[in-house]
XYZ file of C-alpha atoms in Angstrom:
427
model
C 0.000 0.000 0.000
C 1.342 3.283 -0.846
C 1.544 5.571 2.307
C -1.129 8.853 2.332
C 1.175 11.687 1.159
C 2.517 9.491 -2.064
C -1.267 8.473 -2.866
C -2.395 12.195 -2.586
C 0.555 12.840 -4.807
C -0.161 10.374 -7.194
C -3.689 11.174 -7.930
C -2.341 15.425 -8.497
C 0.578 14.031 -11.119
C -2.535 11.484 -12.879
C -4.443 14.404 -13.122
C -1.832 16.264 -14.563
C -0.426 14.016 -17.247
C -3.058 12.691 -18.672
C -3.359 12.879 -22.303
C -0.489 14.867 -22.115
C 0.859 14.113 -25.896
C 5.006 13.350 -25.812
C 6.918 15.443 -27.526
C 10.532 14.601 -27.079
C 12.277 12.405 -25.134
C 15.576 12.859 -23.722
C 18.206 12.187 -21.297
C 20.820 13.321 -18.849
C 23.331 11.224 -15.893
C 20.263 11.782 -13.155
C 17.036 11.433 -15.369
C 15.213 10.359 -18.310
C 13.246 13.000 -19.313
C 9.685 13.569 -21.285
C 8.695 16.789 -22.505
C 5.127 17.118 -22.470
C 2.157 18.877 -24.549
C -1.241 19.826 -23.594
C -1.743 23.815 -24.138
C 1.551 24.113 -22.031
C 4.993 22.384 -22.054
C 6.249 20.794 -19.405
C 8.887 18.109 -17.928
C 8.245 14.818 -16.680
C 12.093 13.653 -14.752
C 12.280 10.139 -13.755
C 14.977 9.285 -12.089
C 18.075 6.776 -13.486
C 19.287 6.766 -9.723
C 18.895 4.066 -6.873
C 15.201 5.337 -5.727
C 12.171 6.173 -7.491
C 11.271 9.290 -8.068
C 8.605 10.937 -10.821
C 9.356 15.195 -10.902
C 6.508 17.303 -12.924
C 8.114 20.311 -13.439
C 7.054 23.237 -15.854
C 10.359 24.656 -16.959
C 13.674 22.775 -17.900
C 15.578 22.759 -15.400
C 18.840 21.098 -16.393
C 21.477 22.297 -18.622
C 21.174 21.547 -22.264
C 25.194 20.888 -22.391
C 24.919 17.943 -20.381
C 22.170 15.671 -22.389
C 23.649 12.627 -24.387
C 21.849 10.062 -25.763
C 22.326 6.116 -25.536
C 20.810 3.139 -27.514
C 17.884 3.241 -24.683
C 16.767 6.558 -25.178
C 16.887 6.068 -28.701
C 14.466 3.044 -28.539
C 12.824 4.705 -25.588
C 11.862 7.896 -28.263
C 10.975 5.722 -31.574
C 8.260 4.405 -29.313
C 7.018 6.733 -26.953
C 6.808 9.948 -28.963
C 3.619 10.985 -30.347
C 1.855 8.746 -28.002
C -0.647 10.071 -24.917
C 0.162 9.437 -21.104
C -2.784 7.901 -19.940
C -1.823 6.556 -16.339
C 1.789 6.291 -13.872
C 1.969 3.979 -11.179
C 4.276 3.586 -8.489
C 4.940 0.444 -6.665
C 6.513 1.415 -3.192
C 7.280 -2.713 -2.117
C 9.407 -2.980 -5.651
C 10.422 0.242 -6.105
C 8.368 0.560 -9.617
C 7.588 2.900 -12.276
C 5.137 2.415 -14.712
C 4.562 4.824 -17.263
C 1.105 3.764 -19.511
C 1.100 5.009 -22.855
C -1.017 4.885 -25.869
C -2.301 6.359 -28.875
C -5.653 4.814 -31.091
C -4.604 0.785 -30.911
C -0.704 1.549 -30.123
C 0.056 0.999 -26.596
C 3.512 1.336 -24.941
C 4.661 0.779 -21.257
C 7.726 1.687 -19.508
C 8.763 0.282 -16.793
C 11.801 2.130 -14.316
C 12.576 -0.493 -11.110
C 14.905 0.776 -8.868
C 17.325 -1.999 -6.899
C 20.593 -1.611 -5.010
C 22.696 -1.057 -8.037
C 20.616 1.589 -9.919
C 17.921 1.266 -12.326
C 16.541 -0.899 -14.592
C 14.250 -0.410 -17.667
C 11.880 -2.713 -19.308
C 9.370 -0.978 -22.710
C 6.831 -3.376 -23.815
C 3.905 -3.163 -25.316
C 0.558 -4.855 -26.007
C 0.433 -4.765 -22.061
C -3.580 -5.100 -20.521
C -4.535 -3.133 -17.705
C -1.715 -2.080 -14.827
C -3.712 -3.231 -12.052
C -3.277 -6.943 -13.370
C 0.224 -7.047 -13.738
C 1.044 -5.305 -11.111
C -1.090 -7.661 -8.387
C 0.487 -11.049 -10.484
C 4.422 -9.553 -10.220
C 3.591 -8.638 -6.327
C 2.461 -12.030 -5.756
C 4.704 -14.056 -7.734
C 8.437 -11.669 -7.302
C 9.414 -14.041 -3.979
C 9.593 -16.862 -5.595
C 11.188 -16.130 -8.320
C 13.651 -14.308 -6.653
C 14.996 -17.469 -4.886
C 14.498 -19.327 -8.421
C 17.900 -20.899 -10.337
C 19.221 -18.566 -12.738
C 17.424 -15.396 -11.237
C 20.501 -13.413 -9.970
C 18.809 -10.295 -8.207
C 15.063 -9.590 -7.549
C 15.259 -7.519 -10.296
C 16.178 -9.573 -12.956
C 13.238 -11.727 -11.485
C 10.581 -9.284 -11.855
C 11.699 -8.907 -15.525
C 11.346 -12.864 -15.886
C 7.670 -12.208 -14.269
C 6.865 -9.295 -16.208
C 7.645 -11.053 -19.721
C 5.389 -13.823 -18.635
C 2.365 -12.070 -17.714
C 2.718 -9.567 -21.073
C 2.678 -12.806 -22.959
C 3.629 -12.071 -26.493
C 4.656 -8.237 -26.098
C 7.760 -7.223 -27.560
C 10.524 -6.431 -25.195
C 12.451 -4.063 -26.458
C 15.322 -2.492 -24.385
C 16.841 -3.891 -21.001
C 19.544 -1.899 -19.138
C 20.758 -4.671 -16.071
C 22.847 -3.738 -13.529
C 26.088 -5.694 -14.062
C 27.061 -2.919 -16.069
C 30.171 -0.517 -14.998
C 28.110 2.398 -14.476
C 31.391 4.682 -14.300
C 32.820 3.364 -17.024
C 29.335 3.804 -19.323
C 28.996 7.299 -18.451
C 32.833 8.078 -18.772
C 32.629 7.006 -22.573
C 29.460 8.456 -23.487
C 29.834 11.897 -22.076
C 33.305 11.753 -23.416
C 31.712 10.784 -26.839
C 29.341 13.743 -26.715
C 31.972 16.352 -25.740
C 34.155 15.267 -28.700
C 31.361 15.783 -31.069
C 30.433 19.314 -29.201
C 33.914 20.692 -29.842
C 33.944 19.301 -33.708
C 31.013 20.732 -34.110
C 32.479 24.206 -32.319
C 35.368 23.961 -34.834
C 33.481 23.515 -37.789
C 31.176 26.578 -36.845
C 34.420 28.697 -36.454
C 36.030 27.687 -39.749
C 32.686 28.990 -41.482
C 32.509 32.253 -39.930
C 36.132 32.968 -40.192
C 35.999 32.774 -43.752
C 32.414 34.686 -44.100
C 34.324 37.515 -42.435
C 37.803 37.450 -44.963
C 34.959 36.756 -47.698
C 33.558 40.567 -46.471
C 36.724 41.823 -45.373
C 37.877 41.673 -48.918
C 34.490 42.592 -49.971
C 34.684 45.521 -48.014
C 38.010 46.976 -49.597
C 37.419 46.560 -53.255
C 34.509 48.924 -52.422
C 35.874 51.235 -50.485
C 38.642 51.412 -53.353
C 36.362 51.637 -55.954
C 34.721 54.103 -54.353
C 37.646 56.331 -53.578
C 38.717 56.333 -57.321
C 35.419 57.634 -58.675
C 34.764 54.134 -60.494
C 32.148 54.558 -62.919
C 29.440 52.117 -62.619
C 27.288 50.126 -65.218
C 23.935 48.587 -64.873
C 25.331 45.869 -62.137
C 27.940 45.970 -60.459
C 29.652 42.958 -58.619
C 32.558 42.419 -56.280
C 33.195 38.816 -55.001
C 30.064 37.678 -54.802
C 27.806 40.784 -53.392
C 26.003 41.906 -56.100
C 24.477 45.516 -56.725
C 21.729 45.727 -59.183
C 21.084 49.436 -60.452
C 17.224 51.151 -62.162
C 17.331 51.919 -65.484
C 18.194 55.450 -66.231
C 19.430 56.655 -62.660
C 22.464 59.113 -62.253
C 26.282 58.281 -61.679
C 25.621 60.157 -57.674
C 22.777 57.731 -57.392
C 24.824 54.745 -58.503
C 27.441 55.334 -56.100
C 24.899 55.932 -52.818
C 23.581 52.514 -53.497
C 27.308 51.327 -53.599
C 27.945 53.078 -50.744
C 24.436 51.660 -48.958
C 25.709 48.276 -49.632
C 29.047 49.088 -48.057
C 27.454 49.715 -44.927
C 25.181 46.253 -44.953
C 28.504 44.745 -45.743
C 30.576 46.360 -42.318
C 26.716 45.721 -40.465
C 27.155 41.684 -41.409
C 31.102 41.818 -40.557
C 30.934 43.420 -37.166
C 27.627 40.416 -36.599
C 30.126 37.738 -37.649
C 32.976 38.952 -35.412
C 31.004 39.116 -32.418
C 29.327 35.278 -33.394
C 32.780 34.734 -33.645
C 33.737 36.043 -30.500
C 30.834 34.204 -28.495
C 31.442 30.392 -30.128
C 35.332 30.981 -28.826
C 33.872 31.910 -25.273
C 31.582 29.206 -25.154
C 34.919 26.558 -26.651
C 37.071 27.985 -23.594
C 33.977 27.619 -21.321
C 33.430 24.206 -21.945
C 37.177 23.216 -21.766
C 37.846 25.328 -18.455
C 35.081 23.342 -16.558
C 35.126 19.776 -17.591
C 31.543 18.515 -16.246
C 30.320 16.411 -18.905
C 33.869 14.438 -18.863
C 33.737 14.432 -15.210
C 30.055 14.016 -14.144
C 29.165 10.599 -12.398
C 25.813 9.308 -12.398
C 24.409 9.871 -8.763
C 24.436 6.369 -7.818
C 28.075 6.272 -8.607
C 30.147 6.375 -5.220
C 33.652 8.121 -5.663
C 36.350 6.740 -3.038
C 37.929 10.111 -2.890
C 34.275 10.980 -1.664
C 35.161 9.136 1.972
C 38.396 11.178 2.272
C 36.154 14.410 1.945
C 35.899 16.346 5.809
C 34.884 19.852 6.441
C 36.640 21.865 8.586
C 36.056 25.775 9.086
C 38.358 28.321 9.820
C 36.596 31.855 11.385
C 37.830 35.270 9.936
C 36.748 38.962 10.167
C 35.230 38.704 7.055
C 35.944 35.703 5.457
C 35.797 31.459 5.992
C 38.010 29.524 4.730
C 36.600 25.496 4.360
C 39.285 22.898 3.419
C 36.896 19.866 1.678
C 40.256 17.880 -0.219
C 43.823 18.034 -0.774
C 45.301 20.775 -3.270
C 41.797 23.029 -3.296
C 41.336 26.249 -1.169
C 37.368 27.019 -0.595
C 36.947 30.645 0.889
C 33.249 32.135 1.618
C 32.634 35.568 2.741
C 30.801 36.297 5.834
C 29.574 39.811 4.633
C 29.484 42.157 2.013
C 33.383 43.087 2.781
C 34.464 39.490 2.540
C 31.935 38.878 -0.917
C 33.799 42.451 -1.772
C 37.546 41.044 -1.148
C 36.816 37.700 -2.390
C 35.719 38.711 -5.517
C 38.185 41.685 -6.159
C 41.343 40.827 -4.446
C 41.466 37.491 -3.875
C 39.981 35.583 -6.718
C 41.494 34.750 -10.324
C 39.372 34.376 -13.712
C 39.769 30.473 -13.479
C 38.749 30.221 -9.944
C 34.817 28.917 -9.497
C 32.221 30.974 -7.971
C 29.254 29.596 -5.855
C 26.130 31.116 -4.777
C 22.542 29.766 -3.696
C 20.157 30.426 -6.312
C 16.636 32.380 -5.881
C 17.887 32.895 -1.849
C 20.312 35.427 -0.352
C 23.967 34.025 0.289
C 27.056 34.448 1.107
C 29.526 34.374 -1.852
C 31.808 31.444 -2.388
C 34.922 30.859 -4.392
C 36.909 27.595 -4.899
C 40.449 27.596 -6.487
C 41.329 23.860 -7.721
C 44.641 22.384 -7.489
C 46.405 20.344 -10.094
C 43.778 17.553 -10.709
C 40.957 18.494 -8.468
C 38.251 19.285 -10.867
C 37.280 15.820 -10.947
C 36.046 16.282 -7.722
C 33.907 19.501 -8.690
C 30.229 17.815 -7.517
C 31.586 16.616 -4.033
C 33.126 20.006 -3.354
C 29.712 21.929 -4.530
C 27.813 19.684 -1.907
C 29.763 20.738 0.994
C 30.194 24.392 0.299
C 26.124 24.164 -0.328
C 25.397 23.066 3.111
C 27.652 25.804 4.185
C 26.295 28.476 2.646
C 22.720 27.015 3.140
C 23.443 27.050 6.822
C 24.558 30.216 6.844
C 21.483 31.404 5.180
C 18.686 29.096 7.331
C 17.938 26.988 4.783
C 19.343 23.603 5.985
C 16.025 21.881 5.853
C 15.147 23.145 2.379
C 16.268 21.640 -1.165
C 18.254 24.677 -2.755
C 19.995 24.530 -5.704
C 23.356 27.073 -6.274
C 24.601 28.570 -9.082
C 28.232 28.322 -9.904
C 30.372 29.735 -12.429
C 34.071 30.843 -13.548
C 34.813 34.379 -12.104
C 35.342 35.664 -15.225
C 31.720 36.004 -15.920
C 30.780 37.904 -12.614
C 31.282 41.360 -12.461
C 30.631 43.495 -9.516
C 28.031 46.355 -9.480
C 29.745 49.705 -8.944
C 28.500 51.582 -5.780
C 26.653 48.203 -4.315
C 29.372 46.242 -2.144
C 28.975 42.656 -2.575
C 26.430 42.756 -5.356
C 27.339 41.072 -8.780
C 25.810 40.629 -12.344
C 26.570 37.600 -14.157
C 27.408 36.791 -17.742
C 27.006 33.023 -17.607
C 26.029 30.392 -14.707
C 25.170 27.052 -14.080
C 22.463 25.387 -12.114
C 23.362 22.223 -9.682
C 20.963 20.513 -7.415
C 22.698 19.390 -4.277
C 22.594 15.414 -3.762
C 22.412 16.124 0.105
């Protein structure tokens, strides 16, 4: 039986998917997500971690950088997309999902159980009611948990569940003997490789779209400065300027001389495209998350070496969480002032709680310590929450290089930001 608050949750998130239409399906390290349509769009997160856990949210809250997708989600979006949520159930006992989609006479379920070692999927289809296989798997998941060739309860319940679908087709499995590190590592690898190909391909383009006009730009301005007599078109490499019949020489050469303007206009648009794909190249090589991020069933040993200790200033804390990498919060708006002026360097990370008032706080890594960049942001996040009487609250924090925060002239302490990123504390 599922306890009062999750059944009084349950019936809210019915109500609010159904017929929702699927729009996209996609994934990150922490959740498969399903973007949902009905006169709104919003975000269904399940979660790939050791507990169940169904999110409705109404904005996207992760960052786009991070998404990658795997043969699963793939299947997962060939079958699921287009179709209608009609019903989600959640088995407390197993630690189930089932998601109940269908559309006319197609009819998809997927199935998220959640065991020790993180979490499995099952999508079938052809599937009758919930209720029934849900009551049959209850009843019959003991024994064949203890059966030969059943490793884990899990793989048992999948053994159950293919005998009470009968003939559906099972499409995608993801068991648990897998090295979940290891999977992750390669993938978001994979997809940062393709990012920066893709970066360097974009740059090649618009760095010769801007010696194309450069050149462009010249032969005008020459032909311009030696009173060039026009015809009916004239045409320098590649921009074309098409003149009326019967219009006058001073005419001729103020259209030329329009077009010379569009042609500085598109240069100076290119440049500063130019200038923003570089920013975003050394952004995403200056803070390796997608190499580094571990799913959140992934334990790290260095994770056990990890101890916060605090040291009290005038106007500034200094909290040593590993070896190598200094963590320094101010206590007021002097010590957010010093940290962020005097102290700090353009590579150093800067941490604040998001949508709350905080203290500021900046972490300078040592040689190899980035790795460690999630572990760190969960202890100075209890920190700062403390500091700020929040330590029974879920807050997320916003962290970024200091490079992109500026501070706001005549308002100590206060900063504007260029670029940030959202984390959601796993404690």
């Amino acid at each position: 039986m599922l306890s009062d608050s999750l059944s009084q949750s349950l019936i809210v998130l019915n109500q609010n998917l159904k017929n929702c239409l699927i729009k996209q399906v996609f994934s990150y390290p922490h959740y498969l997500v399903l973007a949902l349509h009905q006169g709104r769009k919003r975000y269904l997160y399940l979660s790939r971690g050791k507990s169940a856990a169904a999110i409705l949210l109404d904005n996207e809250k992760l960052e786009r950088i991070t998404r990658h997708d795997d043969k699963y989600v793939h299947v997962f979006r060939s079958f699921l997309k287009g179709l209608f949520v009609k019903q989600i159930t959640i088995d407390e006992n197993l630690g189930m999902i089932a998601l109940v989609c269908e559309k006319g006479q197609c009819r998809s379920v997927l199935h998220l159980f959640y065991k020790s070692e993180g979490v499995y999927f099952l999508l079938s289809s052809g599937l009758a009611d919930s209720s029934k296989y849900l009551a049959s798997w209850h009843g019959n998941l003991e024994e064949f948990s203890t059966s030969k060739g059943a490793e884990t309860a899990a793989q048992a319940a999948i053994m159950e569940l293919n005998k009470i679908s009968g003939k559906c087709q099972k499409l995608s499995i993801e068991m648990s003997n897998l090295s979940y590190g290891q999977m992750w590592d390669k993938l978001l690898a994979r997809q940062t490789v393709r990012k920066e190909k893709k970066i360097v391909l974009k740059k090649d383009k618009i760095k010769n779209d801007i010696a194309d006009l450069r050149g462009a730009i010249e032969k005008m301005e020459e032909a311009l400065r030696d009173n060039m007599e026009f015809g009916e078109i004239y045409e320098c490499l590649g921009h074309r300027v098409k003149f009326p019949r019967q219009i006058t020489e001073w005419k001729k050469r103020e259209m030329v001389f329009n077009k010379l303007k569009a042609l500085k206009r598109g240069k100076a648009i290119q440049e500063k495209r130019f200038d923003a794909i570089e920013s975003h190249e050394d952004n995403l090589k200056a803070v390796p998350i997608v190499r580094s991020w571990n799913p959140v069933w992934h334990v790290k040993a260095a994770k056990k070496e990890s101890s916060v200790t605090e040291t009290l200033g005038d106007d500034v804390i200094e909290v040593n969480s590993f070896k190598n990498t200094i963590v320094k919060i101010g206590k007021n708006e002097n010590g957010n002032d010093f940290l962020l002026t005097s102290w700090s360097k353009s590579n150093d990370l800067w941490v604040h709680l998001h949508d709350y008032p905080s203290a500021h706080a900046v972490i300078r890594f040592g040689d190899s310590n980035r790795e460690q960049l999630f572990d760190l942001l969960d202890d100075v996040a209890r920190v700062l929450k403390r500091f700020a009487g929040l330590t029974h609250e879920k807050v997320s924090v916003i962290y970024t290089e200091r490079r992109w925060v500026k501070p706001i002239k005549g308002n100590k302490g206060k900063v504007k930001l260029s670029k940030f990123h959202l984390y959601l504390p796993r404690k």
